[in-house]
PDB file of C-alpha atoms in Angstrom:
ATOM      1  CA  UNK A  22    -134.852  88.723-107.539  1.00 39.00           C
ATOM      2  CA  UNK A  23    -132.854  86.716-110.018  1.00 48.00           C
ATOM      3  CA  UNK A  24    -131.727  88.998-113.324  1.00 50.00           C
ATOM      4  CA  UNK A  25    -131.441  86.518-116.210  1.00 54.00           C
ATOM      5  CA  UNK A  26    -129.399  86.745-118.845  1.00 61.00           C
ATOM      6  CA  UNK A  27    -128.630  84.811-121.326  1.00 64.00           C
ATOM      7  CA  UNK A  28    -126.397  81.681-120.478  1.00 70.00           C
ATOM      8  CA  UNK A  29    -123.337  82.307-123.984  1.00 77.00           C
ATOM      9  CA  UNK A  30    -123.085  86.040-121.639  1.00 89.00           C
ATOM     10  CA  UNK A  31    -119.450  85.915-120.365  1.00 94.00           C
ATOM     11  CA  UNK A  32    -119.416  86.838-116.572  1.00 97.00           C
ATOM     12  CA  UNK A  33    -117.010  88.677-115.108  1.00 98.00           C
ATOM     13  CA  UNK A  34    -116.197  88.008-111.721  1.00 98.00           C
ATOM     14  CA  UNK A  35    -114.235  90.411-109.884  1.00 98.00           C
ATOM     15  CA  UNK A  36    -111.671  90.523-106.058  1.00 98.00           C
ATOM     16  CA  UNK A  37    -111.324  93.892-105.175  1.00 98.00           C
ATOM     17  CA  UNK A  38    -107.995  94.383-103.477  1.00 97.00           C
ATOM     18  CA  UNK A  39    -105.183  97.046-103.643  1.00 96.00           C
ATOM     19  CA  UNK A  40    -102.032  95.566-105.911  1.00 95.00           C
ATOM     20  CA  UNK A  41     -98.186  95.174-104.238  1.00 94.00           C
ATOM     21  CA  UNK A  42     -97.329  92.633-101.922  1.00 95.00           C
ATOM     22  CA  UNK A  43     -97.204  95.281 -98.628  1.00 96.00           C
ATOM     23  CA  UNK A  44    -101.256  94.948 -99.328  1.00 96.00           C
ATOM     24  CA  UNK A  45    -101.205  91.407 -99.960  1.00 96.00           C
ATOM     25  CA  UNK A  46    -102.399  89.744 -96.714  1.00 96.00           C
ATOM     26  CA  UNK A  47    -104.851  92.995 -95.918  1.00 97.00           C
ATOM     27  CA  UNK A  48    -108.064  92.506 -94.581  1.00 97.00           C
ATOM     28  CA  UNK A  49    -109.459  94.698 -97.467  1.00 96.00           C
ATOM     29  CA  UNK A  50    -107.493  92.575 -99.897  1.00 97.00           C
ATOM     30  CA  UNK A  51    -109.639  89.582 -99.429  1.00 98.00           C
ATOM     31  CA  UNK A  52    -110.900  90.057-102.730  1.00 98.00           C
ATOM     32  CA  UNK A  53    -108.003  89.237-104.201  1.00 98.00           C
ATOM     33  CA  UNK A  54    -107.374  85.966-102.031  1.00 98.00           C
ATOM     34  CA  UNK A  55    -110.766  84.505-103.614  1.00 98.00           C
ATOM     35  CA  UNK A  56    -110.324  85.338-106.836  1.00 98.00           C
ATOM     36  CA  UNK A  57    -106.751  83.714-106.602  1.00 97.00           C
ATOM     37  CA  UNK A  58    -108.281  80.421-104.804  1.00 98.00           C
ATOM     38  CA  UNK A  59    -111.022  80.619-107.773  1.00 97.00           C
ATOM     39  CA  UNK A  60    -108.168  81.018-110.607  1.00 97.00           C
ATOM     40  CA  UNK A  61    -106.299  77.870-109.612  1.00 96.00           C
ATOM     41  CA  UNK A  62    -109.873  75.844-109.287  1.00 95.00           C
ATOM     42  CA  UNK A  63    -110.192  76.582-113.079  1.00 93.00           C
ATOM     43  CA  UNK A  64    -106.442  75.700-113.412  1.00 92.00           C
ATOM     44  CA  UNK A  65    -105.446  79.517-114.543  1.00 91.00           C
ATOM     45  CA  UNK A  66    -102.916  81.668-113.729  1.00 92.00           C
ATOM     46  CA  UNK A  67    -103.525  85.694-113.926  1.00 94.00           C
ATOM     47  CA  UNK A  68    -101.936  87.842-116.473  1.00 91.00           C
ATOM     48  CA  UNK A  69    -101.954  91.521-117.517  1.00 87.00           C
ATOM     49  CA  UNK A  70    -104.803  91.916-119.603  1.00 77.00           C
ATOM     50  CA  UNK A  71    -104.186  94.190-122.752  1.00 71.00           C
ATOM     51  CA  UNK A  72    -104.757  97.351-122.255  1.00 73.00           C
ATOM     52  CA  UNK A  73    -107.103  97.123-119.331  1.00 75.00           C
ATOM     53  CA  UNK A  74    -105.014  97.736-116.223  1.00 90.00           C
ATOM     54  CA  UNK A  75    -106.004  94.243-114.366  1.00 94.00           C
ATOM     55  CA  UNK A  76    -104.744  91.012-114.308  1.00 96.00           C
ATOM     56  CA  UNK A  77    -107.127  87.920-115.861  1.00 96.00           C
ATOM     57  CA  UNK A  78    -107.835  84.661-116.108  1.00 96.00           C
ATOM     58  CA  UNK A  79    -110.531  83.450-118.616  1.00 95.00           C
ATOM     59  CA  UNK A  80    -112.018  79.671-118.133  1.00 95.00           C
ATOM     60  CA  UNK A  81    -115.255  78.212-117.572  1.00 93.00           C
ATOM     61  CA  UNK A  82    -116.638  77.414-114.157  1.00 91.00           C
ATOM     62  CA  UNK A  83    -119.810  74.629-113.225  1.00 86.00           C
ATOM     63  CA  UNK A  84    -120.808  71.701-114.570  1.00 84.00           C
ATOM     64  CA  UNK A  85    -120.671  69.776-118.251  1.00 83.00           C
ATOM     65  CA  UNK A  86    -124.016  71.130-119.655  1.00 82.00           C
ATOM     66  CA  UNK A  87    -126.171  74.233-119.521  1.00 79.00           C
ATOM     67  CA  UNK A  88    -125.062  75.195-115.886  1.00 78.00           C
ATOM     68  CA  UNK A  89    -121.738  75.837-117.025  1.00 87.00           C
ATOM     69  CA  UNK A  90    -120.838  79.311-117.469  1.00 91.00           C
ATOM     70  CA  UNK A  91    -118.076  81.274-118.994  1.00 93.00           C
ATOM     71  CA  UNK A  92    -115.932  83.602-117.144  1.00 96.00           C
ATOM     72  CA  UNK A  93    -113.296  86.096-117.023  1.00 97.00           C
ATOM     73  CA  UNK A  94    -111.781  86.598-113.080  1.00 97.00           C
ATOM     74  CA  UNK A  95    -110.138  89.670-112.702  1.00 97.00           C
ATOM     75  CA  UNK A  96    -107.791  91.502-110.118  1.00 97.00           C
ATOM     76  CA  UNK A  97    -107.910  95.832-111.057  1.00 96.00           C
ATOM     77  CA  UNK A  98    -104.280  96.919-110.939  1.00 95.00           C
ATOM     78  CA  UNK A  99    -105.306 100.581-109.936  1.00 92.00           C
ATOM     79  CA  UNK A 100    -105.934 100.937-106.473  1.00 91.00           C
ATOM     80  CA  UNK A 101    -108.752 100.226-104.551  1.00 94.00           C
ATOM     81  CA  UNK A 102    -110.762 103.966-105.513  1.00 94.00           C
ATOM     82  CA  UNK A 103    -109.750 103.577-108.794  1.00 96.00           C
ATOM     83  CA  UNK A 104    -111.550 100.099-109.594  1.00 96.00           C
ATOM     84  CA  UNK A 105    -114.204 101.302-111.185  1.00 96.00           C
ATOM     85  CA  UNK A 106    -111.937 102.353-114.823  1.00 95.00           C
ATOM     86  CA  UNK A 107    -110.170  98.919-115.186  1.00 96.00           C
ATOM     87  CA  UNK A 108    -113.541  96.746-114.314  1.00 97.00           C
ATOM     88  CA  UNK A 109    -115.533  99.182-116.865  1.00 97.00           C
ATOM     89  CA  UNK A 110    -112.618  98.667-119.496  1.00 95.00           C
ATOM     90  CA  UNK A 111    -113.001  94.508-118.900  1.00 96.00           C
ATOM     91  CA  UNK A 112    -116.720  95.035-119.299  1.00 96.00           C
ATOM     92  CA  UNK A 113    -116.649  96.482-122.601  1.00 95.00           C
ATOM     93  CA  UNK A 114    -114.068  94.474-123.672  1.00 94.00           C
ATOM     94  CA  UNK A 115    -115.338  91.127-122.873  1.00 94.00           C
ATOM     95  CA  UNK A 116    -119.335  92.379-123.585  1.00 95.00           C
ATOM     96  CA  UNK A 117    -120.375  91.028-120.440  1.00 96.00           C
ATOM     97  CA  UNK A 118    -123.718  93.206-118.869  1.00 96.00           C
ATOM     98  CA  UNK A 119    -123.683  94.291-115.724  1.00 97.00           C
ATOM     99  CA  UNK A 120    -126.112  91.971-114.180  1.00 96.00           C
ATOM    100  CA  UNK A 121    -123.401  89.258-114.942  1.00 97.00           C
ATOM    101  CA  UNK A 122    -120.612  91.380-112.897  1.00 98.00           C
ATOM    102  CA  UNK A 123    -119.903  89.979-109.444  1.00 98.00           C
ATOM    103  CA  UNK A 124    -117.751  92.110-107.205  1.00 98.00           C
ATOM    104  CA  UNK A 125    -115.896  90.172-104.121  1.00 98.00           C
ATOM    105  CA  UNK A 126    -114.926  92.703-101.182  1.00 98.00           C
ATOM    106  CA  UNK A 127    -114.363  92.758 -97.865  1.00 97.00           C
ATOM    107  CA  UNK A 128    -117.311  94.672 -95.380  1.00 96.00           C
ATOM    108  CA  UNK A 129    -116.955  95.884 -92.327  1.00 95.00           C
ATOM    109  CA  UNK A 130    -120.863  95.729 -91.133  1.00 93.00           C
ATOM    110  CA  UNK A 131    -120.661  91.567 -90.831  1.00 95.00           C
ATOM    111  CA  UNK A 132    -118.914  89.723 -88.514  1.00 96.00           C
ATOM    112  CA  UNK A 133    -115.853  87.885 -89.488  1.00 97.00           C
ATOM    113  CA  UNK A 134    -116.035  85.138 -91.796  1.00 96.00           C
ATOM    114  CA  UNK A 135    -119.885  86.076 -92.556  1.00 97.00           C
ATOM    115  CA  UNK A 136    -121.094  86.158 -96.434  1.00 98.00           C
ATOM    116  CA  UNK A 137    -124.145  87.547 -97.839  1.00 97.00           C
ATOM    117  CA  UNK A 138    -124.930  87.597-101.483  1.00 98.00           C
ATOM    118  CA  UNK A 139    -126.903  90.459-102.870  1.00 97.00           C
ATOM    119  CA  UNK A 140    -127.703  92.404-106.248  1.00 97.00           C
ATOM    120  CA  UNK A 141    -127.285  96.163-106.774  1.00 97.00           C
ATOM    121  CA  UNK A 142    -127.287  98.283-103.401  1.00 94.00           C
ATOM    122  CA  UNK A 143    -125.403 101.315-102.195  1.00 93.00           C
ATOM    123  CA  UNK A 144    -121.684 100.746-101.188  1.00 93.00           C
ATOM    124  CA  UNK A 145    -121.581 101.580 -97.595  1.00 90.00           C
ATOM    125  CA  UNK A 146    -118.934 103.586 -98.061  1.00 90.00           C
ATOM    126  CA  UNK A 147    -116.607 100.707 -99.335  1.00 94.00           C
ATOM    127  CA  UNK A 148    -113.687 103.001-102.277  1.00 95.00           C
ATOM    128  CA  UNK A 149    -113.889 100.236-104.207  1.00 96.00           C
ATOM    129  CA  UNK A 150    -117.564  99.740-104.912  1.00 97.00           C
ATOM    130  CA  UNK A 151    -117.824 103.407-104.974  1.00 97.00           C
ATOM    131  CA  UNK A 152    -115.869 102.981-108.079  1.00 97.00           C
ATOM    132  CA  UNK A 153    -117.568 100.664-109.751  1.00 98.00           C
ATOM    133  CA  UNK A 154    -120.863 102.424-109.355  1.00 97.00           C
ATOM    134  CA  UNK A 155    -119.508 105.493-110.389  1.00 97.00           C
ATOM    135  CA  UNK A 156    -118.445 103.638-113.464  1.00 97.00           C
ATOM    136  CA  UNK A 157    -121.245 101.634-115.106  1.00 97.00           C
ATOM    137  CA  UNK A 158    -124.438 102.005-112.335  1.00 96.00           C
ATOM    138  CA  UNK A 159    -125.123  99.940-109.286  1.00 97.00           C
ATOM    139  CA  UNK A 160    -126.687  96.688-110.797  1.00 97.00           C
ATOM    140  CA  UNK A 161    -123.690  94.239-109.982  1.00 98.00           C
ATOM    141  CA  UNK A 162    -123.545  91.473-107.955  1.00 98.00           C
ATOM    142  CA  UNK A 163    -122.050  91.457-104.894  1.00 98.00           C
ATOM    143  CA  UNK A 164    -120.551  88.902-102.363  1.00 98.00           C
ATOM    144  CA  UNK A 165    -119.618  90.613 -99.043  1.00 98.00           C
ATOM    145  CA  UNK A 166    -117.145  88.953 -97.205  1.00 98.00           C
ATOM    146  CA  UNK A 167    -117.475  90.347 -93.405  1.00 97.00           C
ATOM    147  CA  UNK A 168    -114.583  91.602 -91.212  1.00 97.00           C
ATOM    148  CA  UNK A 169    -115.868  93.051 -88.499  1.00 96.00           C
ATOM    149  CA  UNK A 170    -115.461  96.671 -87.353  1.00 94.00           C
ATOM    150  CA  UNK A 171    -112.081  97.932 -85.858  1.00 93.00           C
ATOM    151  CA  UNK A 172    -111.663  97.336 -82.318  1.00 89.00           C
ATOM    152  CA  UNK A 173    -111.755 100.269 -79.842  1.00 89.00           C
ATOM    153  CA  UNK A 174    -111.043 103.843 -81.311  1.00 91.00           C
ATOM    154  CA  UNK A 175    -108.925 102.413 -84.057  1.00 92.00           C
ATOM    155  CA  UNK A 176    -109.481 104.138 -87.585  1.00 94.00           C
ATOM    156  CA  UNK A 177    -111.118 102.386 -90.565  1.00 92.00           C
ATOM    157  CA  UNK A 178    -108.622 102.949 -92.420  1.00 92.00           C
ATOM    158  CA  UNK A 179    -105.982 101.747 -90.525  1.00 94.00           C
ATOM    159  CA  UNK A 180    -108.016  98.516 -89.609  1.00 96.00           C
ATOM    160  CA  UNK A 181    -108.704  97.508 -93.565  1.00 95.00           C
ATOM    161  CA  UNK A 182    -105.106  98.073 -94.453  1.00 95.00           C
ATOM    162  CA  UNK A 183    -103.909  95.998 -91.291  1.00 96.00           C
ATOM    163  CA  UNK A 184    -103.289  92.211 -92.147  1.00 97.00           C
ATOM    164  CA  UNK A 185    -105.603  89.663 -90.439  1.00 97.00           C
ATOM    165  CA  UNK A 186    -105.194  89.098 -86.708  1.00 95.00           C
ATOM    166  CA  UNK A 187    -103.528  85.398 -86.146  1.00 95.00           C
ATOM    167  CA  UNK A 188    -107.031  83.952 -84.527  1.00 95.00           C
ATOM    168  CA  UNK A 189    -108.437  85.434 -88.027  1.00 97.00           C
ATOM    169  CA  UNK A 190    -105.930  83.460 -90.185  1.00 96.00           C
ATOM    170  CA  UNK A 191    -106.702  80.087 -88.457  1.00 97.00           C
ATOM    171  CA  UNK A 192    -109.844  80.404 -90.335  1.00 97.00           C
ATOM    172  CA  UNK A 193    -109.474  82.412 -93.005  1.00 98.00           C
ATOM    173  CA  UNK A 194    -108.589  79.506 -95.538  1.00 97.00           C
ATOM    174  CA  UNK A 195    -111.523  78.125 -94.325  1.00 98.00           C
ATOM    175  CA  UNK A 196    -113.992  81.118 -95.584  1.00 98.00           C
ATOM    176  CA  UNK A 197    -112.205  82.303 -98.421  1.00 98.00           C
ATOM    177  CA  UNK A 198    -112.538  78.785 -99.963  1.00 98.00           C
ATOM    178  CA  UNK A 199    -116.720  79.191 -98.597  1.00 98.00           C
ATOM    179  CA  UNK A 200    -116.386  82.563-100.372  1.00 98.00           C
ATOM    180  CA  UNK A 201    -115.040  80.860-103.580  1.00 98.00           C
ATOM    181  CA  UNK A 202    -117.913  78.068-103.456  1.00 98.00           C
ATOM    182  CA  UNK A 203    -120.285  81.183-103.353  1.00 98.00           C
ATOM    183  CA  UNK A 204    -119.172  82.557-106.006  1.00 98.00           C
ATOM    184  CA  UNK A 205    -119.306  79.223-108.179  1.00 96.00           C
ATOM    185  CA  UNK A 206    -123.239  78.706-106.987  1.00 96.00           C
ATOM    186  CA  UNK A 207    -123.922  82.332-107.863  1.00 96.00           C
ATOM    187  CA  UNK A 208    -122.849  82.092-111.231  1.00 95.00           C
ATOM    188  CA  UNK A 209    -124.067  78.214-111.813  1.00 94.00           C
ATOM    189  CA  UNK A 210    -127.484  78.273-109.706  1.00 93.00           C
ATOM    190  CA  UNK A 211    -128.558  81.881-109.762  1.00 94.00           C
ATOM    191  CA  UNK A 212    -128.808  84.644-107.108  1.00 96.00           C
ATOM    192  CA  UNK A 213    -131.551  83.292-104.856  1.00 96.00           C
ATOM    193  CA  UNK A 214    -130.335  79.704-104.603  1.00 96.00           C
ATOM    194  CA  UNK A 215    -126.685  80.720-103.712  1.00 97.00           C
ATOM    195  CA  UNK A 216    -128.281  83.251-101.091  1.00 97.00           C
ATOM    196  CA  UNK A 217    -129.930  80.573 -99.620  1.00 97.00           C
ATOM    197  CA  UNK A 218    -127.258  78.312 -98.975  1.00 97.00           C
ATOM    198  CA  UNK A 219    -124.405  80.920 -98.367  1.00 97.00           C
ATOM    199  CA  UNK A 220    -126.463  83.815 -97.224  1.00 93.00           C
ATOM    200  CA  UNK A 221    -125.843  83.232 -92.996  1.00 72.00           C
TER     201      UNK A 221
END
């Protein structure tokens, strides 16, 4: 079901991703990689925001006309279990409702590569959306970027912080940018039209 709000609402559109540049190429750091790939599509570059302990970008994404949307992109600072304080900070800040949050993680119940779009849900476990909810409620948006489980007896923990295998990077430019188009249509077109065309 799409939540409307109305179209002046600032969305706030957020990779999940721990900060430092040991984490930078993680698997659960893929996040980050969209939101960066989405920053330099609006021609931004991220800086500390305020108080708030995230990095931002503000800009406008879609369309000339009533499809166009503005938005604040942000990377939380804190790690990964602490996401919920900095996004909650942004929210108030900007006065964006929640509906008009999108969170962009990485999920280890897809297959590689694999997106699906959905509003509001539990967070499988994932620290980050754990966070969130804890935060300000579950009624976000969220675009789940799959990774697969970890192969053999390997932890989950150890397999998130690990950086993508090198048959994973051959395509991973190739779905983060997918990831960044779903993003765009989610915020442009609405829930239910971006699920349909990203949703596989």
């Amino acid at each position: 079901m799409d939540v409307t709000t109305p179209a002046s609402d600032p969305w706030l559109i957020v990779g999940l991703g721990n900060p430092g540049p040991e984490y930078a190429a993680n698997r659960h750091n893929v996040g980050f990689m969209v939101a960066d790939l989405l920053a330099q599509r609006i021609g931004g570059r991220f800086k500390r925001a305020g108080k708030a302990q995230a990095q931002v970008v503000e800009g406008r994404i879609g369309p000339p006309g009533p499809a166009n949307r503005r938005v604040v992109l942000a990377k939380p600072m804190s790690f990964m279990n602490l996401s919920g304080g900095p996004v909650n900070a942004l929210k108030d800040f900007y006065k964006v409702p929640v509906t008009n949050i999108v969170a962009i993680h990485d999920e280890l119940d897809i297959d590689y590569g694999v997106l699906r779009l959905k509003l509001g849900g539990g967070d499988n476990g994932h620290n980050g959306l754990k966070s969130m909810t804890k935060a300000f409620g579950a009624e976000y948006h969220r675009v789940r970027f799959g990774i697969g489980r970890p192969p053999g007896r390997m932890q989950v923990a150890d397999f998130v912080l690990k950086d993508f295998s090198s048959s994973e990077r051959k395509e991973l430019d190739y779905f983060v940018d997918r990831a960044a188009d779903a993003v765009e249509a989610l915020v442009t077109e609405g829930l239910e039209r971006a699920q349909s065309t990203y949703n596989s």
